[in-house]
Short mmCIF file of C-alpha atoms in Angstrom, two decimals:
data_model
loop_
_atom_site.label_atom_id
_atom_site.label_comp_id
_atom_site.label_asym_id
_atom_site.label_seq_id
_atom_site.Cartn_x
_atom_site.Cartn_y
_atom_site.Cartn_z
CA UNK A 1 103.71 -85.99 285.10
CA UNK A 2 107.09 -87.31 285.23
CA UNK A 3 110.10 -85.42 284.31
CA UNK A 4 113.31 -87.26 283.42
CA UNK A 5 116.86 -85.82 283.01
CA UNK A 6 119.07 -87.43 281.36
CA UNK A 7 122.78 -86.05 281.19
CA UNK A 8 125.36 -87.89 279.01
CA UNK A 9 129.13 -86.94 277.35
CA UNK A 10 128.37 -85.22 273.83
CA UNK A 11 129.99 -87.50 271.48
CA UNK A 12 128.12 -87.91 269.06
CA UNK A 13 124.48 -89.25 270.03
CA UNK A 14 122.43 -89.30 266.79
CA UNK A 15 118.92 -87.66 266.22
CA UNK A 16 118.03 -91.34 266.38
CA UNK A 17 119.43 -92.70 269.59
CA UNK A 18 118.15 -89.78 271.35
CA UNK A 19 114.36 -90.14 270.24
CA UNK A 20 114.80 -93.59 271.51
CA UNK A 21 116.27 -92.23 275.01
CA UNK A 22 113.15 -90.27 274.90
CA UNK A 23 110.39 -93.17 273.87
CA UNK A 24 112.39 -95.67 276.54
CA UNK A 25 112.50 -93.69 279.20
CA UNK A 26 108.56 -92.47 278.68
CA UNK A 27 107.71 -95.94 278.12
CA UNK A 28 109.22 -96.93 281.18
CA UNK A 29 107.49 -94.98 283.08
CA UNK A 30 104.13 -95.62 281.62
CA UNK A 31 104.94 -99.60 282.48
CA UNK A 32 106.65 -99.37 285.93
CA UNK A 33 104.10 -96.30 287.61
CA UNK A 34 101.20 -95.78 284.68
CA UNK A 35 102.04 -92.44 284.28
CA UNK A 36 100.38 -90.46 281.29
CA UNK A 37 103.16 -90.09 278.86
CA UNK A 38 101.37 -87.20 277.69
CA UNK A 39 102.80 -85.46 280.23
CA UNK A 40 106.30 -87.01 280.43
CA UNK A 41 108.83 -84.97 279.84
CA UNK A 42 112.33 -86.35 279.01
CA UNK A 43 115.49 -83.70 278.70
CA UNK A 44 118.44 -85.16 277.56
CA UNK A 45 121.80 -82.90 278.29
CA UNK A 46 125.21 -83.27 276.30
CA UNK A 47 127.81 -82.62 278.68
CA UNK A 48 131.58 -82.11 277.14
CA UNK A 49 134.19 -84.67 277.97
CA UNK A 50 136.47 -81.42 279.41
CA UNK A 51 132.78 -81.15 281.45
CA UNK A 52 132.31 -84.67 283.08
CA UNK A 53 134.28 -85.83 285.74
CA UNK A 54 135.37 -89.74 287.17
CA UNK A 55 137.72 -91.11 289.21
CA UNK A 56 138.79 -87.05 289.89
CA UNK A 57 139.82 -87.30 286.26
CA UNK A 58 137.88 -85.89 283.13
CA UNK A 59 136.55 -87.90 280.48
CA UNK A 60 138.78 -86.59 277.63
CA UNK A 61 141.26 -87.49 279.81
CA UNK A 62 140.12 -91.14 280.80
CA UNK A 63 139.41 -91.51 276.69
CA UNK A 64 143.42 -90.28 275.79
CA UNK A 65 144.07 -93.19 278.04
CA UNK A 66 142.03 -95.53 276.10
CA UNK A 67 139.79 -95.99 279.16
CA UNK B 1 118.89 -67.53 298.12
CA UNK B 2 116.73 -69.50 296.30
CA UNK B 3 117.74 -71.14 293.20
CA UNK B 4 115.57 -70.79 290.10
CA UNK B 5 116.24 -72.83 287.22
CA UNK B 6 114.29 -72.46 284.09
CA UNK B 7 114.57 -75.12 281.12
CA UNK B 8 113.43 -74.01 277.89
CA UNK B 9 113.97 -75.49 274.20
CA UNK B 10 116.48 -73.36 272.17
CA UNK B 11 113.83 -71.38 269.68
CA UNK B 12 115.17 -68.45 269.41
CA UNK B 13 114.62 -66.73 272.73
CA UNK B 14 116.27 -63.18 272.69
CA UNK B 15 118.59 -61.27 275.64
CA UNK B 16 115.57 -59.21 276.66
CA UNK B 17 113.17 -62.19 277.11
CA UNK B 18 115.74 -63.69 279.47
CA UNK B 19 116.54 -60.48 281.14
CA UNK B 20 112.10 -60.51 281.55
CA UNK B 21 112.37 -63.77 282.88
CA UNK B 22 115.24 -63.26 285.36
CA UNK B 23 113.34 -60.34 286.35
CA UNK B 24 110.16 -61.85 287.11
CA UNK B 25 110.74 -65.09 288.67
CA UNK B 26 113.19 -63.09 291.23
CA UNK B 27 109.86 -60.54 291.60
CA UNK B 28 108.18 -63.45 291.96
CA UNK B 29 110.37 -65.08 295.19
CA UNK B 30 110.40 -61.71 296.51
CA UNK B 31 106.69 -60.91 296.46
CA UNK B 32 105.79 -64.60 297.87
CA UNK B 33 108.21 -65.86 299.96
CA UNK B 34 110.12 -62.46 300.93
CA UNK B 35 113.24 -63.31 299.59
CA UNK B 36 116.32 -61.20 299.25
CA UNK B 37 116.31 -60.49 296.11
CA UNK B 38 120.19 -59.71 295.78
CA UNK B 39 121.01 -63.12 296.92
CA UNK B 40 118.28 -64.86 294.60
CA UNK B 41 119.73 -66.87 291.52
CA UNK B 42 118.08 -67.50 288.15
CA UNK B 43 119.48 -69.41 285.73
CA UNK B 44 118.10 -70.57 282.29
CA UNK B 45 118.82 -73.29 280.67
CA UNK B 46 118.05 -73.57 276.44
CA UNK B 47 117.75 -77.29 275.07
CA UNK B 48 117.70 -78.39 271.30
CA UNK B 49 114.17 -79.90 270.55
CA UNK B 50 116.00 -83.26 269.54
CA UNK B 51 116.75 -83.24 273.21
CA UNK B 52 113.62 -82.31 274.87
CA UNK B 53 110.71 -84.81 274.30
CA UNK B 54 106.87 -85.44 275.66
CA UNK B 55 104.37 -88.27 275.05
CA UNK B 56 107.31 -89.83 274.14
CA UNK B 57 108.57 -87.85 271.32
CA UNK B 58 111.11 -85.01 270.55
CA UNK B 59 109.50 -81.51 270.13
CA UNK B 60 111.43 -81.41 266.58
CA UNK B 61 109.01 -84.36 265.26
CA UNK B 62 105.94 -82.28 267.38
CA UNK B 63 107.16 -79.20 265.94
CA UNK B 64 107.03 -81.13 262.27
CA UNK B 65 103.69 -82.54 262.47
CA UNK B 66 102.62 -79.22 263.00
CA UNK B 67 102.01 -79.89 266.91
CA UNK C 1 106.89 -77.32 277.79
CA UNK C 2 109.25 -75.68 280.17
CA UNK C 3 110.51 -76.81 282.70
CA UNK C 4 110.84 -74.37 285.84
CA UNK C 5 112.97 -76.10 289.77
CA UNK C 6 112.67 -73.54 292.48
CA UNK C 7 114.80 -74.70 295.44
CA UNK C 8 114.18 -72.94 298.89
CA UNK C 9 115.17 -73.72 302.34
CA UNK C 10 112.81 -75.50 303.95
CA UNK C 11 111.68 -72.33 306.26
CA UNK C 12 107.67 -72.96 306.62
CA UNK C 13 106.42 -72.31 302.90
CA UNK C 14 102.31 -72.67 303.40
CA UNK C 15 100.75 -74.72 300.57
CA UNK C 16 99.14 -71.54 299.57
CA UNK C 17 102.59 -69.83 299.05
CA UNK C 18 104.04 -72.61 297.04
CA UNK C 19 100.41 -72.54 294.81
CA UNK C 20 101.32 -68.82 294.26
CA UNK C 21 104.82 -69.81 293.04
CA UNK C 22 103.17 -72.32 290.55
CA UNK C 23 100.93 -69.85 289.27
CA UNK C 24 103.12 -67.00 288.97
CA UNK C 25 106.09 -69.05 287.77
CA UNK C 26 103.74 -70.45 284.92
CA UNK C 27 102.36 -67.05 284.20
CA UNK C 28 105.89 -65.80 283.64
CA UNK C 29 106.55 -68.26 281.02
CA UNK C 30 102.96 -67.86 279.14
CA UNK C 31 103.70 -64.09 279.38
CA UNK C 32 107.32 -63.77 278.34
CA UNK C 33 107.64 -66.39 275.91
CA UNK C 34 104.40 -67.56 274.73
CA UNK C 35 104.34 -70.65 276.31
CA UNK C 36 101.52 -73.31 276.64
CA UNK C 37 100.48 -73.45 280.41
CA UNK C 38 99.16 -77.09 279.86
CA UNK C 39 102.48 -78.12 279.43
CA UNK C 40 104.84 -75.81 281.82
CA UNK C 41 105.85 -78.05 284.67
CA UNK C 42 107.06 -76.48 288.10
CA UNK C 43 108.50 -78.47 290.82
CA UNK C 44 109.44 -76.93 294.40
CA UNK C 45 112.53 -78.20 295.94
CA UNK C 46 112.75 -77.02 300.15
CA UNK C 47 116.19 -77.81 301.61
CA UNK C 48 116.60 -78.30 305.20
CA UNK C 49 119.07 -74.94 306.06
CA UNK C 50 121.95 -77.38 307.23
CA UNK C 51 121.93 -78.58 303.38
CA UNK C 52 122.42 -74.81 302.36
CA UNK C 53 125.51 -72.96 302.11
CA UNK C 54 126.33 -69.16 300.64
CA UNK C 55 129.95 -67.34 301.76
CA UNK C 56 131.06 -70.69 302.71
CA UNK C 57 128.50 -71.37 305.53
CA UNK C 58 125.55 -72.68 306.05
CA UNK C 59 121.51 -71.26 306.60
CA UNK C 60 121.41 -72.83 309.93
CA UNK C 61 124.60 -70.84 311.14
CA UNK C 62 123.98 -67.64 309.29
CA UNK C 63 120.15 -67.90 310.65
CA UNK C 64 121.90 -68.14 314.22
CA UNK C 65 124.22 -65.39 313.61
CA UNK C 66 121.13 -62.94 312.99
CA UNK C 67 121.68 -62.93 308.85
CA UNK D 1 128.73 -92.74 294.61
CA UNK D 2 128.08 -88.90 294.75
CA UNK D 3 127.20 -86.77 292.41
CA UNK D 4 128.33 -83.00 291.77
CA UNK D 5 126.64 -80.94 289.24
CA UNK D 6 128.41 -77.60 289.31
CA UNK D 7 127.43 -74.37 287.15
CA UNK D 8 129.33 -71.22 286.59
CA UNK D 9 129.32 -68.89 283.73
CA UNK D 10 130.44 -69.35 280.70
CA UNK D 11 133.39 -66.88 280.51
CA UNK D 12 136.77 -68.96 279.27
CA UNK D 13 136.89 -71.27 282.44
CA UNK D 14 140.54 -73.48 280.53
CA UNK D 15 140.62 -77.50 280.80
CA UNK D 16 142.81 -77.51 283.15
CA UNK D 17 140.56 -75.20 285.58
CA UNK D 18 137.94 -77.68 284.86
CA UNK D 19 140.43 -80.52 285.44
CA UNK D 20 141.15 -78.78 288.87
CA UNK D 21 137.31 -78.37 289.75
CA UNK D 22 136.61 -81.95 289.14
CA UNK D 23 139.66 -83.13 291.23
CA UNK D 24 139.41 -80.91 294.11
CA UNK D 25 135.26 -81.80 294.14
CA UNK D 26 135.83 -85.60 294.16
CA UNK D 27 138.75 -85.42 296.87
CA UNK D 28 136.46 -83.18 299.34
CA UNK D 29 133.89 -86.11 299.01
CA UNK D 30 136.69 -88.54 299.58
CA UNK D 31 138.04 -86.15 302.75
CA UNK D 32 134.93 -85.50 304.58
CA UNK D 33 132.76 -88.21 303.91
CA UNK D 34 135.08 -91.45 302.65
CA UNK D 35 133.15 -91.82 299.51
CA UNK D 36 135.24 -93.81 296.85
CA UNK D 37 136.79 -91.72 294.50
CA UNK D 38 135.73 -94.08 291.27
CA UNK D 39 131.97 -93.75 291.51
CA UNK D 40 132.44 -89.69 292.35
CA UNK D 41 131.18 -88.38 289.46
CA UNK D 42 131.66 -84.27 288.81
CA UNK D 43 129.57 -82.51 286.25
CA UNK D 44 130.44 -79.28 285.05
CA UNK D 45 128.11 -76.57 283.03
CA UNK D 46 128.75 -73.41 281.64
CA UNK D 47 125.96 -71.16 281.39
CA UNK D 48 126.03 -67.83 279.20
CA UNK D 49 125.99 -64.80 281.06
CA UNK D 50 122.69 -63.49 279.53
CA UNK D 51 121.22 -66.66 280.94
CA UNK D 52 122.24 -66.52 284.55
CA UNK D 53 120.67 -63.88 286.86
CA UNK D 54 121.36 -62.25 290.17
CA UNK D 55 119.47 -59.67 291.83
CA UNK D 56 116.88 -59.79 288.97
CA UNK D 57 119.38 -58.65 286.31
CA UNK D 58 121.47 -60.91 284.38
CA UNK D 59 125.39 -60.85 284.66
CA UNK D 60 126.07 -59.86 281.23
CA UNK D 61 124.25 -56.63 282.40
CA UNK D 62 126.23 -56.29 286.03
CA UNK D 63 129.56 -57.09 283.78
CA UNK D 64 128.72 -54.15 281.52
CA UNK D 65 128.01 -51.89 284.88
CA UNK D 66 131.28 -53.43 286.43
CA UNK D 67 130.41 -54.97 288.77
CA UNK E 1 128.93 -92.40 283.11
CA UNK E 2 125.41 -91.42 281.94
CA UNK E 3 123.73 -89.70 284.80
CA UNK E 4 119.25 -90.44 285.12
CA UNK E 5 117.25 -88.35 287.41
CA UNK E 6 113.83 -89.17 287.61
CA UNK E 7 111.03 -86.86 289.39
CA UNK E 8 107.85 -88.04 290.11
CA UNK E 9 105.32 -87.28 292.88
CA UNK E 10 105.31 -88.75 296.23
CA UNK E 11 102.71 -90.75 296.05
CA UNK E 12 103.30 -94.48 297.24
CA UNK E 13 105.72 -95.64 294.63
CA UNK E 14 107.23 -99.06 295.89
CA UNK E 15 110.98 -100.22 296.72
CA UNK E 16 110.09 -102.88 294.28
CA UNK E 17 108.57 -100.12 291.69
CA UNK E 18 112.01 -97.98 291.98
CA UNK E 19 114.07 -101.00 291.59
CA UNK E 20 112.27 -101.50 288.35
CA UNK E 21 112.87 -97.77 287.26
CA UNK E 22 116.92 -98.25 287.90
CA UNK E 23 117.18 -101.37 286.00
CA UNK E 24 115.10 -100.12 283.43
CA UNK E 25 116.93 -96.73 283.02
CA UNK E 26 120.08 -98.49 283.15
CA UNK E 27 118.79 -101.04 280.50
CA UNK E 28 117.67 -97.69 278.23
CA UNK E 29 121.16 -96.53 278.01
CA UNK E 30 123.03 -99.42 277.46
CA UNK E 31 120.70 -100.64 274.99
CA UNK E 32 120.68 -97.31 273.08
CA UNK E 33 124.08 -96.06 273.56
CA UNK E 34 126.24 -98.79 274.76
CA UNK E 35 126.94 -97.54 278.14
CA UNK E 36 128.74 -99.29 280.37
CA UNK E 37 125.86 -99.95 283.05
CA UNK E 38 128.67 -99.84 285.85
CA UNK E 39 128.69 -96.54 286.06
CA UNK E 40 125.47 -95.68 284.97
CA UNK E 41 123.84 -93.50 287.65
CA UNK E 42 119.95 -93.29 288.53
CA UNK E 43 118.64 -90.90 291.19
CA UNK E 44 114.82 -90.45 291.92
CA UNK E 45 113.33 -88.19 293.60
CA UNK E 46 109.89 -88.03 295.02
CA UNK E 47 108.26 -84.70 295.56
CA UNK E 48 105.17 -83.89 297.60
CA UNK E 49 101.86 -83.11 295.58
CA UNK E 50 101.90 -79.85 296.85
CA UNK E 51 105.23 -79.13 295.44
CA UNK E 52 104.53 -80.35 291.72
CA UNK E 53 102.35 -78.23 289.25
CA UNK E 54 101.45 -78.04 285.92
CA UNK E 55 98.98 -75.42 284.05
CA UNK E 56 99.35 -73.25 286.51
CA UNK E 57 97.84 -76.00 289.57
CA UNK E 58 99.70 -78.11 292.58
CA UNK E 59 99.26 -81.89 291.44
CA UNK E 60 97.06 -81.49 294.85
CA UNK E 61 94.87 -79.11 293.74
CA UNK E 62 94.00 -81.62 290.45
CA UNK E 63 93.68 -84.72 292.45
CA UNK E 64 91.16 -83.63 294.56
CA UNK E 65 89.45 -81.96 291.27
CA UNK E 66 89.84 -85.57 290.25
CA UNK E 67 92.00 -85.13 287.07
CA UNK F 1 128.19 -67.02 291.24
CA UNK F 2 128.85 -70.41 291.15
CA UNK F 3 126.27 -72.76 291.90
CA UNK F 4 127.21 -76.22 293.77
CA UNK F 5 124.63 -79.04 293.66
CA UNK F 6 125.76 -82.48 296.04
CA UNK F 7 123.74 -85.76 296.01
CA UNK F 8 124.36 -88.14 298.44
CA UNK F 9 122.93 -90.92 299.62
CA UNK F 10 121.03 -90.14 302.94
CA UNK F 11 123.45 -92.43 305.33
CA UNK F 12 123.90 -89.95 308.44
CA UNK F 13 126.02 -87.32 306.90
CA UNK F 14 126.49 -84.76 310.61
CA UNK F 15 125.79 -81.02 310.16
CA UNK F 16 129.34 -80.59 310.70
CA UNK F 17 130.47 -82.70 307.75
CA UNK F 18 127.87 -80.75 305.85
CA UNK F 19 129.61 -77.59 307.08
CA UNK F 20 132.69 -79.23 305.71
CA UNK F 21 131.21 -79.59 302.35
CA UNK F 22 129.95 -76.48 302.10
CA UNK F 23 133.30 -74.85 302.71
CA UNK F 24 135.38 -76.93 300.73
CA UNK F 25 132.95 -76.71 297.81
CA UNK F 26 133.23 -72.63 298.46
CA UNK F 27 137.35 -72.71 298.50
CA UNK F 28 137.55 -74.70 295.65
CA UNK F 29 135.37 -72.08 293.48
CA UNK F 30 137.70 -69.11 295.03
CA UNK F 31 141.28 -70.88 294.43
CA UNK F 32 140.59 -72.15 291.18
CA UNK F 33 138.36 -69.84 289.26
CA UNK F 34 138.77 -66.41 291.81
CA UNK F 35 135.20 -66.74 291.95
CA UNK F 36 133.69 -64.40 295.37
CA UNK F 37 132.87 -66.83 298.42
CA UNK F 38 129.98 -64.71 298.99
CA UNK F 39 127.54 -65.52 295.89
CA UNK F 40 128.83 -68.73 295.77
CA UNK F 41 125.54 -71.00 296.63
CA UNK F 42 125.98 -74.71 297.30
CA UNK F 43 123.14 -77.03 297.96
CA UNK F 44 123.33 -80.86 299.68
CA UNK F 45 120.78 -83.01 298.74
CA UNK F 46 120.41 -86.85 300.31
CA UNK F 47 118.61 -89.22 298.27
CA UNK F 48 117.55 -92.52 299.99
CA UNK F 49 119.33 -95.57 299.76
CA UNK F 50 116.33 -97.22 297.46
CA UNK F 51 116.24 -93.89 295.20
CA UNK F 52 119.74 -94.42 293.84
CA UNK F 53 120.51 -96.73 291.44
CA UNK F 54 124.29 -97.65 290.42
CA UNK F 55 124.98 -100.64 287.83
CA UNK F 56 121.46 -101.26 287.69
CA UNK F 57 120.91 -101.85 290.96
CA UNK F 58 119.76 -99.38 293.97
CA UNK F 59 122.10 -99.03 296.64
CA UNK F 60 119.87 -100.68 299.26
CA UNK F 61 120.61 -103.89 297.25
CA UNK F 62 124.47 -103.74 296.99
CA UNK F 63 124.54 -102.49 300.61
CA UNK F 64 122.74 -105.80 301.52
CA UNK F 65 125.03 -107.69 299.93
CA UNK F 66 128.17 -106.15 301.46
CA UNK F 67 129.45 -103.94 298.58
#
């Protein structure tokens, strides 16, 4: 009955990637505990880069940088 | 003071279903636990079903299959 | 499949109190919105009242003060 | 290596307030507890007002009372 | 910067088990997003049987039922 | 009505540095978004050393080795 969050910066993860966020990090736990993925739940969160904070600086500002 | 947060996929739930829910779970903390209810916090939280998965897959492909 | 986090201070909750939280919080969601009951998740978070702040203060001191 | 997950409402909060909330969050763990500012990480979310809740109402209903 | 928090119940898992969960969730997202696993983030957090339901039931409450 | 979530990694952080935390957190809502010290909840959580995970390693690991 695991329940994952996972928050990263919304740019631009595909329908694809993110069903594979969600299959990996079920799987995972189904290999490292033996949970029931049945009742794994996985919630992935877009955060904006104006959102999501480093180093005391925001991502959009890190990225204008070419960090 | 407690903190209730409530994650739900983003289907279309209207202003008064929120209001019922904000409603309830601070009844709820209140009839329990005796909890001030002025100083309890509910916030909701809607999630595309791209983002939300279980058994290892989204609730879009769920919702397509007819689950 | 929601997904409901109640955080309390840590003040004593009996296991019977946090079963009536489960239920009631699940009820909410199968009343309000329809949702499966099989599949609504609830997970109690108690936080020691040093590890709680509101007005700028912690529990433990407002507790102390008579709040 | 902390992490702060901060939520307010969503009601025009600029960049640069957001800039400001994710300096002033990573120096206060630098300031009270040393932590190294590069592995601070700050998240911010903006909730809408019909989805956060106080007293059992939500705020877009207190805003339209005044308060 | 992606940010993983896992929730499971408290129920024995292994410094060696939760090792495997961090390298794995750190694996997930640079394999599926290109992350930089540097500052990829992993929290877990175990919660006590008591605390955890689902369909309307502590995870307690279903172990000793022996589901 | 700002919420404030910390994580930290449970390394003897004193009640007053959580009272520190908890106050700066506070201020920083007020001076930058005029938000009212009074709803303003903020909540400290300590994860242990072998919960967190950084780089793909848990913190246990890269304290052992002097990092």
């Amino acid at each position: 009955m695991p329940y994952v969050n996972i928050k990263i910066t919304r740019e631009g993860a595909t329908r694809e990637q993110k069903q594979a966020l969600i299959e990996g990090a079920t799987r995972l736990l189904v290999d490292v505990l033996g949970k029931n993925p049945n009742t794994t739940v996985v919630v992935i969160e877009e955060v904006d880069t104006d959102n999501w904070g480093v180093g005391g600086e925001s991502i959009t500002v890190r990225r204008a940088r070419g960090d």
